[in-house]
Structure formats: C-alpha cells, structure tokens
Coordinates of C-alpha atoms in Angstrom, one line a residue:
X1462 CA -51.0 -122.8 -24.4
X1463 CA -53.3 -120.4 -25.5
X1464 CA -54.6 -120.7 -22.1
X1465 CA -51.8 -120.8 -20.2
X1466 CA -50.7 -117.1 -22.1
X1467 CA -53.8 -115.9 -22.1
X1468 CA -53.3 -115.0 -18.0
X1469 CA -49.8 -114.8 -18.4
X1470 CA -50.7 -111.0 -20.4
X1471 CA -52.7 -110.4 -18.0
X1472 CA -50.9 -110.2 -15.4
X1473 CA -48.0 -108.4 -17.0
X1474 CA -50.3 -105.4 -18.6
X1475 CA -51.1 -105.6 -14.6
X1476 CA -48.0 -104.9 -13.6
X1477 CA -46.9 -102.1 -15.9
X1478 CA -50.3 -100.2 -15.0
X1479 CA -49.1 -100.5 -11.7
X1480 CA -45.1 -99.8 -12.1
X1481 CA -44.9 -96.7 -10.4
X1482 CA -43.7 -93.7 -12.2
X1483 CA -40.6 -91.7 -13.4
X1484 CA -39.8 -89.6 -11.0
X1485 CA -39.8 -85.8 -12.3
X1486 CA -35.6 -84.1 -12.4
X1487 CA -35.5 -81.3 -10.1
X1488 CA -33.6 -78.6 -11.6
X1489 CA -30.7 -77.2 -10.5
X1490 CA -30.6 -74.5 -8.1
X1491 CA -29.3 -71.3 -10.1
X1492 CA -26.4 -69.6 -7.9
X1493 CA -27.0 -66.3 -6.6
X1494 CA -26.2 -63.2 -8.4
X1495 CA -24.3 -61.0 -6.6
X1496 CA -26.5 -56.7 -7.3
X1497 CA -23.6 -54.5 -7.6
X1498 CA -23.1 -52.0 -4.4
X1499 CA -23.8 -48.6 -5.4
X1500 CA -21.8 -46.8 -6.3
X1501 CA -20.1 -43.8 -4.1
X1502 CA -19.8 -40.2 -5.4
X1503 CA -17.9 -37.9 -2.9
X1504 CA -20.2 -33.8 -2.6
X1505 CA -16.7 -32.9 -4.7
X1506 CA -17.1 -35.3 -7.4
X1507 CA -20.6 -34.7 -8.5
X1508 CA -19.5 -31.4 -8.4
X1509 CA -17.5 -31.5 -11.1
X1510 CA -19.7 -33.5 -13.3
X1511 CA -21.6 -31.7 -12.9
X1512 CA -19.5 -28.6 -13.6
X1513 CA -18.4 -30.5 -16.2
X1514 CA -22.5 -31.2 -17.8
X1515 CA -22.5 -27.5 -17.3
X1516 CA -19.2 -26.3 -19.3
X1517 CA -21.1 -28.1 -22.9
X1518 CA -24.6 -25.7 -22.3
X1519 CA -21.1 -22.8 -23.6
X1520 CA -22.1 -24.2 -27.2
X1521 CA -25.4 -23.4 -27.2
X1522 CA -25.9 -19.2 -28.6
X1523 CA -27.8 -18.5 -26.1
X1524 CA -29.2 -20.4 -22.2
X1525 CA -32.7 -20.5 -21.4
X1526 CA -33.6 -21.4 -17.4
X1527 CA -34.4 -24.7 -18.3
X1528 CA -31.0 -25.6 -19.4
X1529 CA -30.2 -25.8 -15.8
X1530 CA -32.7 -26.3 -14.1
X1531 CA -31.9 -30.0 -16.0
X1532 CA -29.0 -30.4 -16.0
X1533 CA -29.2 -29.4 -11.7
X1534 CA -32.2 -32.4 -11.4
X1535 CA -29.2 -34.8 -12.9
X1536 CA -27.9 -34.4 -10.6
X1537 CA -30.6 -33.9 -7.9
X1538 CA -29.2 -29.8 -6.8
X1539 CA -30.6 -27.1 -5.6
X1540 CA -30.5 -24.3 -6.7
X1541 CA -28.3 -22.4 -4.7
X1542 CA -25.9 -25.5 -5.0
X1543 CA -26.4 -25.2 -9.1
X1544 CA -25.3 -22.1 -9.0
X1545 CA -22.4 -22.6 -6.7
X1546 CA -21.0 -25.5 -8.6
X1547 CA -20.6 -23.1 -11.7
X1548 CA -18.9 -20.4 -9.4
X1549 CA -16.8 -22.9 -8.5
X1550 CA -15.1 -22.8 -11.8
X1551 CA -14.0 -19.6 -11.8
X1552 CA -11.3 -21.3 -9.4
X1553 CA -10.7 -24.1 -11.3
X1554 CA -6.7 -24.8 -12.2
X1555 CA -7.9 -25.7 -16.4
X1556 CA -7.8 -22.4 -17.8
X1557 CA -10.4 -23.3 -20.2
X1558 CA -12.4 -24.3 -17.7
X1559 CA -12.3 -20.8 -15.5
X1560 CA -13.3 -19.6 -19.2
X1561 CA -16.2 -21.1 -20.2
X1562 CA -17.4 -21.0 -15.9
X1563 CA -16.7 -17.5 -16.4
X1564 CA -19.0 -17.4 -20.6
X1565 CA -21.4 -19.2 -19.2
X1566 CA -22.1 -17.3 -15.9
X1567 CA -21.9 -14.3 -18.3
X1568 CA -25.3 -16.3 -20.1
X1569 CA -27.5 -16.8 -16.9
X1570 CA -30.6 -15.4 -17.2
X1571 CA -31.8 -13.4 -14.9
X1572 CA -33.8 -15.9 -12.4
X1573 CA -30.8 -17.2 -10.8
X1574 CA -29.0 -13.9 -10.5
X1575 CA -30.4 -14.0 -6.9
X1576 CA -28.2 -17.2 -5.8
X1577 CA -25.5 -15.3 -8.6
X1578 CA -25.5 -12.2 -6.4
X1579 CA -25.6 -14.3 -2.9
X1580 CA -23.6 -16.8 -3.2
X1581 CA -20.8 -15.0 -5.1
X1582 CA -17.6 -14.6 -3.2
X1583 CA -16.0 -11.4 -2.9
X1584 CA -12.9 -12.4 -5.9
X1585 CA -15.1 -12.1 -8.7
X1586 CA -17.3 -9.9 -7.4
X1587 CA -16.5 -7.7 -10.0
X1588 CA -17.7 -10.1 -12.6
X1589 CA -21.2 -10.5 -11.7
X1590 CA -20.8 -6.2 -11.6
X1591 CA -19.8 -5.8 -14.4
X1592 CA -24.0 -8.6 -15.8
X1593 CA -25.8 -6.2 -12.8
X1594 CA -24.2 -3.9 -15.1
X1595 CA -25.5 -4.8 -18.1
X1596 CA -28.9 -5.1 -17.2
X1597 CA -29.0 -1.4 -17.5
X1598 CA -31.7 -0.3 -14.7
X1599 CA -33.6 -3.7 -14.4
X1600 CA -30.2 -4.5 -11.9
X1601 CA -32.5 -1.9 -9.8
X1602 CA -33.1 -4.7 -7.2
X1603 CA -29.1 -4.5 -6.6
X1604 CA -28.7 -1.3 -5.5
X1605 CA -28.4 -1.8 -2.0
X1606 CA -26.3 -4.7 -2.6
X1607 CA -23.6 -2.7 -4.8
X1608 CA -23.7 -0.4 -1.8
X1609 CA -22.3 -2.9 0.3
X1610 CA -19.9 -4.1 -2.5
X1611 CA -18.4 -0.7 -2.8
X1612 CA -17.7 -0.8 1.1
X1613 CA -15.8 -3.5 1.6
X1614 CA -14.4 -3.7 -2.0
X1615 CA -9.7 -4.3 -1.1
X1616 CA -8.9 -4.3 -4.7
X1617 CA -9.2 -1.3 -6.9
X1618 CA -10.7 -4.0 -10.0
X1619 CA -14.2 -4.5 -7.9
X1620 CA -14.4 -0.5 -6.8
X1621 CA -14.0 0.3 -10.2
X1622 CA -16.1 -2.7 -11.7
X1623 CA -19.0 -1.1 -9.0
X1624 CA -18.8 1.9 -9.7
X1625 CA -20.1 1.1 -13.0
X1626 CA -23.0 -0.9 -12.3
X1627 CA -23.8 1.5 -10.4
X1628 CA -23.7 4.3 -12.9
X1629 CA -25.9 2.7 -15.0
X1630 CA -28.6 0.9 -13.2
X1631 CA -29.3 4.2 -10.3
X1632 CA -27.2 7.0 -12.0
X1633 CA -29.6 9.5 -10.1
X1634 CA -29.6 7.9 -6.2
X1635 CA -28.6 9.8 -3.5
X1636 CA -26.6 7.2 -2.5
X1637 CA -25.2 6.1 -4.6
X1638 CA -23.5 9.9 -6.2
X1639 CA -22.6 10.2 -2.1
X1640 CA -21.1 6.6 -2.9
X1641 CA -19.6 8.3 -6.2
X1642 CA -18.2 12.0 -4.3
X1643 CA -16.3 9.3 -2.5
X1644 CA -14.7 8.0 -5.7
X1645 CA -12.9 11.2 -5.8
X1646 CA -10.5 10.6 -2.6
X1647 CA -10.3 7.3 -3.9
X1648 CA -6.5 6.3 -3.7
X1649 CA -6.5 4.8 -6.8
X1650 CA -6.3 7.3 -10.3
X1651 CA -9.1 5.0 -12.4
X1652 CA -12.0 5.3 -10.2
X1653 CA -11.2 9.4 -9.2
X1654 CA -11.0 9.8 -13.0
X1655 CA -14.0 8.4 -13.2
X1656 CA -15.5 9.8 -10.8
X1657 CA -14.2 13.2 -12.0
X1658 CA -16.7 12.1 -15.1
X1659 CA -19.8 10.9 -13.6
X1660 CA -20.1 14.3 -12.0
X1661 CA -18.5 16.9 -14.4
X1662 CA -21.7 19.2 -14.5
X1663 CA -22.5 18.5 -10.6
X1664 CA -22.2 22.3 -9.2
X1665 CA -22.8 20.5 -6.1
X1666 CA -19.1 18.3 -6.5
X1667 CA -17.2 21.1 -8.6
X1668 CA -14.7 23.1 -6.7
X1669 CA -14.0 18.7 -5.1
X1670 CA -14.0 17.6 -8.8
X1671 CA -11.4 21.1 -10.0
X1672 CA -8.5 19.7 -7.3
X1673 CA -9.3 16.1 -9.0
X1674 CA -7.9 17.4 -11.5
X1675 CA -5.4 18.5 -11.0
X1676 CA -3.5 16.0 -8.9
X1677 CA -4.7 13.8 -12.3
X1678 CA -3.6 15.7 -14.3
X1679 CA 0.3 14.9 -12.6
X1680 CA 0.5 10.8 -13.3
X1681 CA 2.3 9.2 -14.5
X1682 CA 0.3 7.2 -17.0
X1683 CA -0.2 8.9 -20.0
X1684 CA -4.7 8.3 -20.1
X1685 CA -5.1 9.3 -17.8
X1686 CA -3.2 12.8 -17.2
X1687 CA -4.4 13.8 -21.4
X1688 CA -8.0 12.8 -19.7
X1689 CA -6.6 15.2 -16.7
X1690 CA -6.2 18.2 -19.0
X1691 CA -9.3 17.5 -20.8
X1692 CA -12.1 18.2 -18.5
X1693 CA -9.8 20.8 -17.1
X1694 CA -10.8 22.7 -20.3
X1695 CA -14.4 21.4 -21.0
X1696 CA -14.2 21.9 -17.1
X1697 CA -13.2 25.9 -18.2
X1698 CA -15.2 26.8 -21.4
X1699 CA -17.7 25.6 -19.7
X1700 CA -17.2 28.3 -17.5
X1701 CA -16.3 31.2 -19.9
X1702 CA -19.9 29.9 -22.0
X1703 CA -21.5 30.8 -19.2
X1704 CA -19.5 35.0 -18.5
X1705 CA -20.6 35.3 -21.8
X1706 CA -24.3 34.6 -21.7

C-alpha cells in the first residue's frame, strides 16, 4: 500500500506543477472624457471684460504705465486697443462707467497720450484738450493736433477747451496767436471773451479787441457783460496812464 501512495503523490505533484497559471484580469477601459470646448469670446465681450478690469484701477491713487500694460496683456490687447477700449467707456449707458472712464483717462501716464490723441473721437476732444492743457508746455508736441482740432471743431465747448490748451501750452507761438485772434469773431460769446482776455495786452489786436468788447458788454449774460466792461475800463485806464507819462 505504501508503495502505491508514493507514486500517487508524485503524480499529484506533477499535475500541480504543470497546471496553467491563472489568467491576469485586465482592467476595463476607462470611458473617454471629452475636453471642454474653448470659450468663444467675441471682440465686444473682450473689450467689455477689459474695460471692467481697467475701471477697477480707479481705486488706485496713482496709476502707472505697468498697471495698464498688465491689464492689456491679460487680454492680449495692444496699447492702441487698450486705449480705444478705455475711450469707449465714455459712451457707456451706465453713468458710473462713464465717470470712471473719465477719471481713468485723466490719470493716464504720458506714455499713453500718443494713442489718446490719435484715437480720440471728435466728441471727446474737449476732455483730451483739458488733459493736455494740464501738462502745460510739456505738451507742446501736440500743438499741431490741437490746431487741427480747433480748425475742425463744430461745437463751442471743444473750441473753448482747445483755446485754453493752446494758451497754456504755447502762448507765444505765432499760429496760436493767429488762432486766438480769429476767436475774436467766433460765434460763441465765451470764446470771444477768452480771446479778449488773451490778447488784451497785444497792440496789434487792440482795434479788434475794442470792437469785440463793445458787442460783449451788451450780452444778456450778466457775467459776460460785466467782464467786458471790466476790460473796457482796463484799456481806458491803461491808455490814460500812458498819456500821463
């Protein structure tokens, strides 16, 4: 019996050794997940988004060129596109957007003035002329632009702002004096009064200044009439003073 068991054990061992290895279970393939479609942003949406970001800069007491450049770069806008976006805020339906845009344009560093002057539409030139006037003689590089604006300005407000800028930037320039002299015959009384104030000490313009004052003192606007009388008295007293020397 014992002799029979030994061959049986050997046979069992041989069968166990030669049995095939259990098949490795392969994981089930994961379902493919589609990547989200890229957001489609229209140029109008991009400008609106950039404008909203720009307007947050009005909270800063002082604006640097880097502040603007970082905002432009975030939406891949050139400096020209960025300034144009800011100018578009002046025409927004929301009062607060228009006011913030105006504030931010006033804060623009000089590095952005070339685009501001070049891109500014006629309806907003009064604002930009005031900004340049605040620069004083440093803004003399924009003299020709201002002279062209004056020549083409249809509304009195723009002409007056341009006059003020010209007088602040290049008061002795011959073309500025010529432009302001033409202002003595402007259809707007305030512009004529400004021209009188500017040319009151100019001997060459004296006859036209005196004629203009005679008309202005009859204005229904009390302030204009009183100012015209003041300048008439000034000229009269200065003439008497010269005769008494």
